[in-house]
Amino acid sequence: MSEAASARVDAWLWATRFYKTRSAATAACRAGHVRVNGDRAKAAQNLKVGDEVRVRISGFDRIAIVEKLIVKRVGATIAASALRDLTPPPPPRTEVAAVPVRDRGAGRPTKRERRDIEKLRGRDLD
């Protein structure tokens, strides 16, 4: 196992599989998507055990506490043991009402059909 005395933020993010490549982790640090203990992190910033790391990926924050400092890519079980994941579960998906679809080739809707469609969409002018 490659445990180190200190680890760069970008190397740790890559080793713990937040990002597929180290250069992607470095780019995320440059873009301001990585925070360590609430402050924006530079790629070369050193981590220590107990630091809180927040990473914005796909519009959501992933929160992790550093348990081990690793700098090389290791197996998934060892990578999972290097952090404690505090990320809250994603919000439940909201159901969207089905939009009525007219049959292809049915022509333009009649006035009555158009009013019914507008009523379903919530654009009732009455």
Backbone as JSON Lines, residues from 0, in Angstrom:
{"i":0,"aa":"M","n":[0.85,-1.17,0.0],"ca":[0.0,0.0,0.0],"c":[0.9,1.23,0.0]}
{"i":1,"aa":"S","n":[0.5,2.24,-0.76],"ca":[1.34,3.43,-0.88],"c":[0.77,4.56,-0.04]}
{"i":2,"aa":"E","n":[0.99,4.49,1.27],"ca":[0.55,5.56,2.16],"c":[1.71,6.53,2.34]}
{"i":3,"aa":"A","n":[1.42,7.82,2.32],"ca":[2.48,8.83,2.36],"c":[2.32,9.72,3.58]}
{"i":4,"aa":"A","n":[3.36,10.51,3.85],"ca":[3.32,11.46,4.97],"c":[2.51,12.69,4.6]}
{"i":5,"aa":"S","n":[2.55,13.07,3.33],"ca":[1.73,14.18,2.86],"c":[1.28,13.86,1.45]}
{"i":6,"aa":"A","n":[0.17,14.47,1.05],"ca":[-0.37,14.19,-0.29],"c":[-0.93,15.47,-0.88]}
{"i":7,"aa":"R","n":[-0.68,15.66,-2.16],"ca":[-1.28,16.78,-2.88],"c":[-2.76,16.52,-3.06]}
{"i":8,"aa":"V","n":[-3.54,17.58,-3.12],"ca":[-4.99,17.44,-3.28],"c":[-5.32,16.72,-4.58]}
{"i":9,"aa":"D","n":[-4.72,17.13,-5.69],"ca":[-5.06,16.51,-6.97],"c":[-4.69,15.03,-7.01]}
{"i":10,"aa":"A","n":[-3.55,14.67,-6.44],"ca":[-3.13,13.27,-6.41],"c":[-4.07,12.44,-5.54]}
{"i":11,"aa":"W","n":[-4.48,12.99,-4.41],"ca":[-5.4,12.26,-3.51],"c":[-6.77,12.08,-4.16]}
{"i":12,"aa":"L","n":[-7.27,13.11,-4.85],"ca":[-8.56,12.99,-5.52],"c":[-8.52,11.93,-6.62]}
{"i":13,"aa":"W","n":[-7.39,11.85,-7.33],"ca":[-7.23,10.84,-8.36],"c":[-7.09,9.45,-7.75]}
{"i":14,"aa":"A","n":[-6.31,9.33,-6.68],"ca":[-6.08,8.03,-6.05],"c":[-7.34,7.48,-5.39]}
{"i":15,"aa":"T","n":[-8.2,8.36,-4.9],"ca":[-9.44,7.91,-4.26],"c":[-10.61,7.84,-5.23]}
{"i":16,"aa":"R","n":[-10.33,8.01,-6.52],"ca":[-11.28,7.79,-7.61],"c":[-12.41,8.8,-7.69]}
{"i":17,"aa":"F","n":[-12.14,10.03,-7.27],"ca":[-13.09,11.1,-7.53],"c":[-13.02,11.48,-9.01]}
{"i":18,"aa":"Y","n":[-11.8,11.42,-9.57],"ca":[-11.58,11.74,-10.98],"c":[-10.82,10.61,-11.64]}
{"i":19,"aa":"K","n":[-11.06,10.42,-12.95],"ca":[-10.41,9.33,-13.68],"c":[-8.94,9.61,-13.95]}
{"i":20,"aa":"T","n":[-8.57,10.88,-14.11],"ca":[-7.18,11.22,-14.37],"c":[-6.72,12.29,-13.4]}
{"i":21,"aa":"R","n":[-5.43,12.34,-13.18],"ca":[-4.88,13.36,-12.29],"c":[-5.02,14.74,-12.92]}
{"i":22,"aa":"S","n":[-4.9,14.81,-14.24],"ca":[-5.05,16.11,-14.9],"c":[-6.48,16.63,-14.78]}
{"i":23,"aa":"A","n":[-7.47,15.74,-14.74],"ca":[-8.85,16.17,-14.52],"c":[-9.02,16.72,-13.11]}
{"i":24,"aa":"A","n":[-8.36,16.1,-12.14],"ca":[-8.4,16.59,-10.76],"c":[-7.73,17.95,-10.65]}
{"i":25,"aa":"T","n":[-6.61,18.13,-11.36],"ca":[-5.91,19.42,-11.37],"c":[-6.77,20.5,-12.0]}
{"i":26,"aa":"A","n":[-7.44,20.16,-13.1],"ca":[-8.32,21.13,-13.76],"c":[-9.49,21.52,-12.85]}
{"i":27,"aa":"A","n":[-10.02,20.58,-12.09],"ca":[-11.11,20.88,-11.16],"c":[-10.64,21.82,-10.05]}
{"i":28,"aa":"C","n":[-9.42,21.62,-9.58],"ca":[-8.85,22.52,-8.57],"c":[-8.7,23.93,-9.13]}
{"i":29,"aa":"R","n":[-8.19,24.02,-10.36],"ca":[-8.01,25.33,-11.0],"c":[-9.34,26.04,-11.2]}
{"i":30,"aa":"A","n":[-10.39,25.27,-11.51],"ca":[-11.71,25.85,-11.77],"c":[-12.44,26.23,-10.48]}
{"i":31,"aa":"G","n":[-11.91,25.84,-9.33],"ca":[-12.54,26.2,-8.06],"c":[-13.59,25.22,-7.61]}
{"i":32,"aa":"H","n":[-13.58,23.99,-8.14],"ca":[-14.57,22.99,-7.77],"c":[-14.17,22.18,-6.55]}
{"i":33,"aa":"V","n":[-12.98,22.41,-6.02],"ca":[-12.48,21.65,-4.88],"c":[-12.24,22.61,-3.72]}
{"i":34,"aa":"R","n":[-12.75,22.24,-2.54],"ca":[-12.54,23.03,-1.33],"c":[-12.01,22.13,-0.24]}
{"i":35,"aa":"V","n":[-11.03,22.62,0.49],"ca":[-10.47,21.9,1.63],"c":[-10.73,22.74,2.87]}
{"i":36,"aa":"N","n":[-11.45,22.18,3.81],"ca":[-11.84,22.88,5.05],"c":[-12.5,24.23,4.75]}
{"i":37,"aa":"G","n":[-13.31,24.28,3.69],"ca":[-14.06,25.47,3.35],"c":[-13.36,26.47,2.45]}
{"i":38,"aa":"D","n":[-12.06,26.31,2.22],"ca":[-11.31,27.23,1.37],"c":[-11.01,26.59,0.03]}
{"i":39,"aa":"R","n":[-10.97,27.43,-1.03],"ca":[-10.61,26.91,-2.36],"c":[-9.22,26.31,-2.3]}
{"i":40,"aa":"A","n":[-9.08,25.16,-2.95],"ca":[-7.8,24.44,-2.9],"c":[-7.07,24.56,-4.21]}
{"i":41,"aa":"K","n":[-5.77,24.76,-4.13],"ca":[-4.91,24.67,-5.3],"c":[-4.49,23.22,-5.42]}
{"i":42,"aa":"A","n":[-4.1,22.82,-6.63],"ca":[-3.76,21.42,-6.88],"c":[-2.59,20.94,-6.03]}
{"i":43,"aa":"A","n":[-1.63,21.8,-5.75],"ca":[-0.43,21.39,-5.01],"c":[-0.58,21.51,-3.5]}
{"i":44,"aa":"Q","n":[-1.75,21.91,-3.02],"ca":[-1.95,22.06,-1.58],"c":[-1.86,20.69,-0.91]}
{"i":45,"aa":"N","n":[-1.19,20.63,0.23],"ca":[-1.03,19.37,0.95],"c":[-2.25,19.1,1.83]}
{"i":46,"aa":"L","n":[-2.62,17.84,1.89],"ca":[-3.71,17.38,2.75],"c":[-3.13,16.74,3.99]}
{"i":47,"aa":"K","n":[-3.92,16.72,5.05],"ca":[-3.55,15.96,6.24],"c":[-4.78,15.18,6.69]}
{"i":48,"aa":"V","n":[-4.57,14.17,7.48],"ca":[-5.66,13.32,7.95],"c":[-6.63,14.18,8.76]}
{"i":49,"aa":"G","n":[-7.91,14.04,8.48],"ca":[-8.94,14.8,9.19],"c":[-9.47,15.99,8.41]}
{"i":50,"aa":"D","n":[-8.84,16.35,7.29],"ca":[-9.32,17.46,6.47],"c":[-10.64,17.11,5.8]}
{"i":51,"aa":"E","n":[-11.49,18.12,5.66],"ca":[-12.75,17.95,4.94],"c":[-12.56,18.42,3.51]}
{"i":52,"aa":"V","n":[-12.89,17.57,2.55],"ca":[-12.74,17.88,1.14],"c":[-14.13,17.9,0.5]}
{"i":53,"aa":"R","n":[-14.45,19.02,-0.15],"ca":[-15.72,19.14,-0.89],"c":[-15.39,19.26,-2.37]}
{"i":54,"aa":"V","n":[-16.02,18.39,-3.16],"ca":[-15.76,18.35,-4.59],"c":[-17.09,18.51,-5.31]}
{"i":55,"aa":"R","n":[-17.15,19.49,-6.22],"ca":[-18.37,19.68,-7.02],"c":[-18.23,18.89,-8.3]}
{"i":56,"aa":"I","n":[-19.08,17.86,-8.45],"ca":[-19.08,17.0,-9.63],"c":[-20.51,16.92,-10.13]}
{"i":57,"aa":"S","n":[-20.71,17.27,-11.39],"ca":[-22.02,17.21,-12.04],"c":[-23.08,18.01,-11.28]}
{"i":58,"aa":"G","n":[-22.69,19.14,-10.74],"ca":[-23.64,20.03,-10.08],"c":[-23.95,19.68,-8.63]}
{"i":59,"aa":"F","n":[-23.35,18.62,-8.09],"ca":[-23.59,18.22,-6.71],"c":[-22.27,18.2,-5.96]}
{"i":60,"aa":"D","n":[-22.33,18.53,-4.67],"ca":[-21.14,18.49,-3.83],"c":[-20.98,17.12,-3.21]}
{"i":61,"aa":"R","n":[-19.79,16.56,-3.35],"ca":[-19.44,15.33,-2.63],"c":[-18.54,15.75,-1.48]}
{"i":62,"aa":"I","n":[-18.86,15.29,-0.28],"ca":[-18.14,15.67,0.92],"c":[-17.42,14.44,1.46]}
{"i":63,"aa":"A","n":[-16.12,14.58,1.75],"ca":[-15.34,13.47,2.27],"c":[-14.38,13.97,3.33]}
{"i":64,"aa":"I","n":[-14.12,13.11,4.32],"ca":[-13.12,13.38,5.34],"c":[-11.92,12.47,5.04]}
{"i":65,"aa":"V","n":[-10.73,13.04,5.05],"ca":[-9.52,12.29,4.73],"c":[-9.2,11.35,5.9]}
{"i":66,"aa":"E","n":[-9.16,10.04,5.63],"ca":[-8.8,9.05,6.64],"c":[-7.36,8.59,6.47]}
{"i":67,"aa":"K","n":[-6.93,8.41,5.2],"ca":[-5.56,8.0,4.88],"c":[-5.06,8.88,3.76]}
{"i":68,"aa":"L","n":[-3.77,9.08,3.71],"ca":[-3.15,9.84,2.64],"c":[-2.53,8.86,1.65]}
{"i":69,"aa":"I","n":[-3.1,8.76,0.47],"ca":[-2.54,7.91,-0.58],"c":[-2.27,8.77,-1.8]}
{"i":70,"aa":"V","n":[-1.22,8.44,-2.52],"ca":[-0.84,9.25,-3.68],"c":[-0.8,8.44,-4.96]}
{"i":71,"aa":"K","n":[-0.88,7.12,-4.86],"ca":[-0.87,6.26,-6.04],"c":[-2.23,5.59,-6.17]}
{"i":72,"aa":"R","n":[-2.56,5.23,-7.4],"ca":[-3.81,4.55,-7.67],"c":[-3.75,3.15,-7.06]}
{"i":73,"aa":"V","n":[-4.73,2.82,-6.21],"ca":[-4.76,1.53,-5.52],"c":[-6.11,0.87,-5.8]}
{"i":74,"aa":"G","n":[-6.31,-0.3,-5.25],"ca":[-7.57,-1.02,-5.44],"c":[-8.75,-0.26,-4.85]}
{"i":75,"aa":"A","n":[-9.93,-0.61,-5.29],"ca":[-11.14,0.11,-4.88],"c":[-11.4,0.02,-3.38]}
{"i":76,"aa":"T","n":[-11.13,-1.12,-2.76],"ca":[-11.37,-1.26,-1.32],"c":[-10.43,-0.39,-0.51]}
{"i":77,"aa":"I","n":[-9.16,-0.32,-0.94],"ca":[-8.2,0.52,-0.23],"c":[-8.53,2.0,-0.46]}
{"i":78,"aa":"A","n":[-8.95,2.35,-1.67],"ca":[-9.33,3.74,-1.97],"c":[-10.55,4.14,-1.14]}
{"i":79,"aa":"A","n":[-11.49,3.22,-0.97],"ca":[-12.68,3.53,-0.18],"c":[-12.34,3.7,1.3]}
{"i":80,"aa":"S","n":[-11.32,2.99,1.78],"ca":[-10.94,3.12,3.18],"c":[-10.13,4.39,3.45]}
{"i":81,"aa":"A","n":[-9.7,5.07,2.39],"ca":[-8.91,6.29,2.55],"c":[-9.77,7.51,2.84]}
{"i":82,"aa":"L","n":[-11.08,7.36,2.77],"ca":[-11.96,8.5,3.02],"c":[-13.23,8.05,3.73]}
{"i":83,"aa":"R","n":[-13.86,9.01,4.38],"ca":[-15.17,8.79,4.99],"c":[-16.15,9.69,4.23]}
{"i":84,"aa":"D","n":[-17.1,9.08,3.55],"ca":[-18.01,9.81,2.68],"c":[-19.17,10.37,3.5]}
{"i":85,"aa":"L","n":[-19.33,11.7,3.51],"ca":[-20.41,12.37,4.23],"c":[-21.42,13.0,3.28]}
{"i":86,"aa":"T","n":[-21.39,12.59,2.02],"ca":[-22.27,13.16,1.02],"c":[-23.72,12.82,1.34]}
{"i":87,"aa":"P","n":[-24.61,13.82,1.4],"ca":[-26.02,13.52,1.63],"c":[-26.62,12.83,0.42]}
{"i":88,"aa":"P","n":[-27.68,12.05,0.62],"ca":[-28.3,11.38,-0.54],"c":[-28.9,12.42,-1.49]}
{"i":89,"aa":"P","n":[-28.97,12.1,-2.77],"ca":[-29.52,13.07,-3.73],"c":[-31.01,13.27,-3.47]}
{"i":90,"aa":"P","n":[-31.52,14.45,-3.82],"ca":[-32.95,14.7,-3.62],"c":[-33.77,13.79,-4.52]}
{"i":91,"aa":"P","n":[-34.99,13.44,-4.08],"ca":[-35.81,12.55,-4.91],"c":[-36.21,13.25,-6.21]}
{"i":92,"aa":"R","n":[-36.3,12.45,-7.26],"ca":[-36.68,13.0,-8.55],"c":[-38.17,13.34,-8.53]}
{"i":93,"aa":"T","n":[-38.5,14.47,-9.1],"ca":[-39.9,14.87,-9.17],"c":[-40.5,14.31,-10.46]}
{"i":94,"aa":"E","n":[-41.74,13.9,-10.34],"ca":[-42.41,13.37,-11.52],"c":[-42.97,14.52,-12.35]}
{"i":95,"aa":"V","n":[-42.8,14.41,-13.64],"ca":[-43.27,15.42,-14.57],"c":[-44.5,14.87,-15.27]}
{"i":96,"aa":"A","n":[-45.53,15.69,-15.37],"ca":[-46.75,15.27,-16.02],"c":[-46.48,14.99,-17.5]}
{"i":97,"aa":"A","n":[-47.12,13.96,-18.01],"ca":[-46.93,13.6,-19.41],"c":[-47.57,14.65,-20.32]}
{"i":98,"aa":"V","n":[-46.84,15.04,-21.34],"ca":[-47.33,16.01,-22.3],"c":[-48.08,15.25,-23.38]}
{"i":99,"aa":"P","n":[-49.32,15.65,-23.66],"ca":[-50.07,14.94,-24.7],"c":[-49.4,15.1,-26.06]}
{"i":100,"aa":"V","n":[-49.34,14.01,-26.8],"ca":[-48.71,14.02,-28.12],"c":[-49.76,13.63,-29.14]}
{"i":101,"aa":"R","n":[-49.88,14.42,-30.17],"ca":[-50.83,14.11,-31.24],"c":[-50.23,13.08,-32.17]}
{"i":102,"aa":"D","n":[-51.08,12.27,-32.74],"ca":[-50.63,11.28,-33.7],"c":[-50.04,11.99,-34.92]}
{"i":103,"aa":"R","n":[-48.97,11.41,-35.44],"ca":[-48.32,11.99,-36.6],"c":[-49.26,11.87,-37.8]}
{"i":104,"aa":"G","n":[-49.41,12.97,-38.52],"ca":[-50.27,12.98,-39.69],"c":[-51.73,13.27,-39.38]}
{"i":105,"aa":"A","n":[-52.02,13.63,-38.13],"ca":[-53.41,13.9,-37.75],"c":[-53.83,15.3,-38.17]}
{"i":106,"aa":"G","n":[-52.91,16.09,-38.66],"ca":[-53.25,17.44,-39.09],"c":[-53.24,18.41,-37.92]}
{"i":107,"aa":"R","n":[-53.69,19.63,-38.21],"ca":[-53.73,20.64,-37.17],"c":[-54.87,20.34,-36.21]}
{"i":108,"aa":"P","n":[-54.71,20.72,-34.93],"ca":[-55.8,20.49,-33.99],"c":[-56.97,21.42,-34.27]}
{"i":109,"aa":"T","n":[-58.15,20.92,-33.97],"ca":[-59.33,21.76,-34.1],"c":[-59.34,22.76,-32.95]}
{"i":110,"aa":"K","n":[-60.25,23.7,-33.0],"ca":[-60.33,24.71,-31.95],"c":[-60.6,24.05,-30.6]}
{"i":111,"aa":"R","n":[-61.47,23.06,-30.58],"ca":[-61.81,22.37,-29.33],"c":[-60.59,21.61,-28.8]}
{"i":112,"aa":"E","n":[-59.87,20.9,-29.7],"ca":[-58.68,20.17,-29.28],"c":[-57.6,21.13,-28.77]}
{"i":113,"aa":"R","n":[-57.45,22.27,-29.44],"ca":[-56.45,23.24,-29.0],"c":[-56.78,23.77,-27.61]}
{"i":114,"aa":"R","n":[-58.04,24.05,-27.34],"ca":[-58.45,24.52,-26.01],"c":[-58.22,23.45,-24.95]}
{"i":115,"aa":"D","n":[-58.48,22.19,-25.3],"ca":[-58.23,21.1,-24.35],"c":[-56.73,20.97,-24.05]}
{"i":116,"aa":"I","n":[-55.91,21.11,-25.08],"ca":[-54.46,21.03,-24.89],"c":[-53.98,22.17,-24.0]}
{"i":117,"aa":"E","n":[-54.45,23.39,-24.24],"ca":[-54.08,24.53,-23.43],"c":[-54.53,24.35,-21.99]}
{"i":118,"aa":"K","n":[-55.68,23.77,-21.78],"ca":[-56.19,23.52,-20.43],"c":[-55.29,22.53,-19.71]}
{"i":119,"aa":"L","n":[-54.83,21.48,-20.41],"ca":[-53.93,20.49,-19.8],"c":[-52.59,21.11,-19.46]}
{"i":120,"aa":"R","n":[-52.11,22.0,-20.26],"ca":[-50.83,22.64,-20.02],"c":[-50.91,23.73,-18.96]}
{"i":121,"aa":"G","n":[-52.1,24.05,-18.5],"ca":[-52.26,25.06,-17.46],"c":[-52.28,26.48,-17.99]}
{"i":122,"aa":"R","n":[-52.52,26.62,-19.26],"ca":[-52.56,27.96,-19.87],"c":[-53.98,28.34,-20.22]}
{"i":123,"aa":"D","n":[-54.91,27.95,-19.41],"ca":[-56.32,28.22,-19.65],"c":[-56.57,29.73,-19.56]}
{"i":124,"aa":"L","n":[-57.14,30.28,-20.6],"ca":[-57.34,31.73,-20.65],"c":[-58.68,32.16,-20.08]}
{"i":125,"aa":"D","n":[-59.54,31.23,-19.7],"ca":[-60.87,31.58,-19.16],"c":[-60.8,32.13,-17.78]}
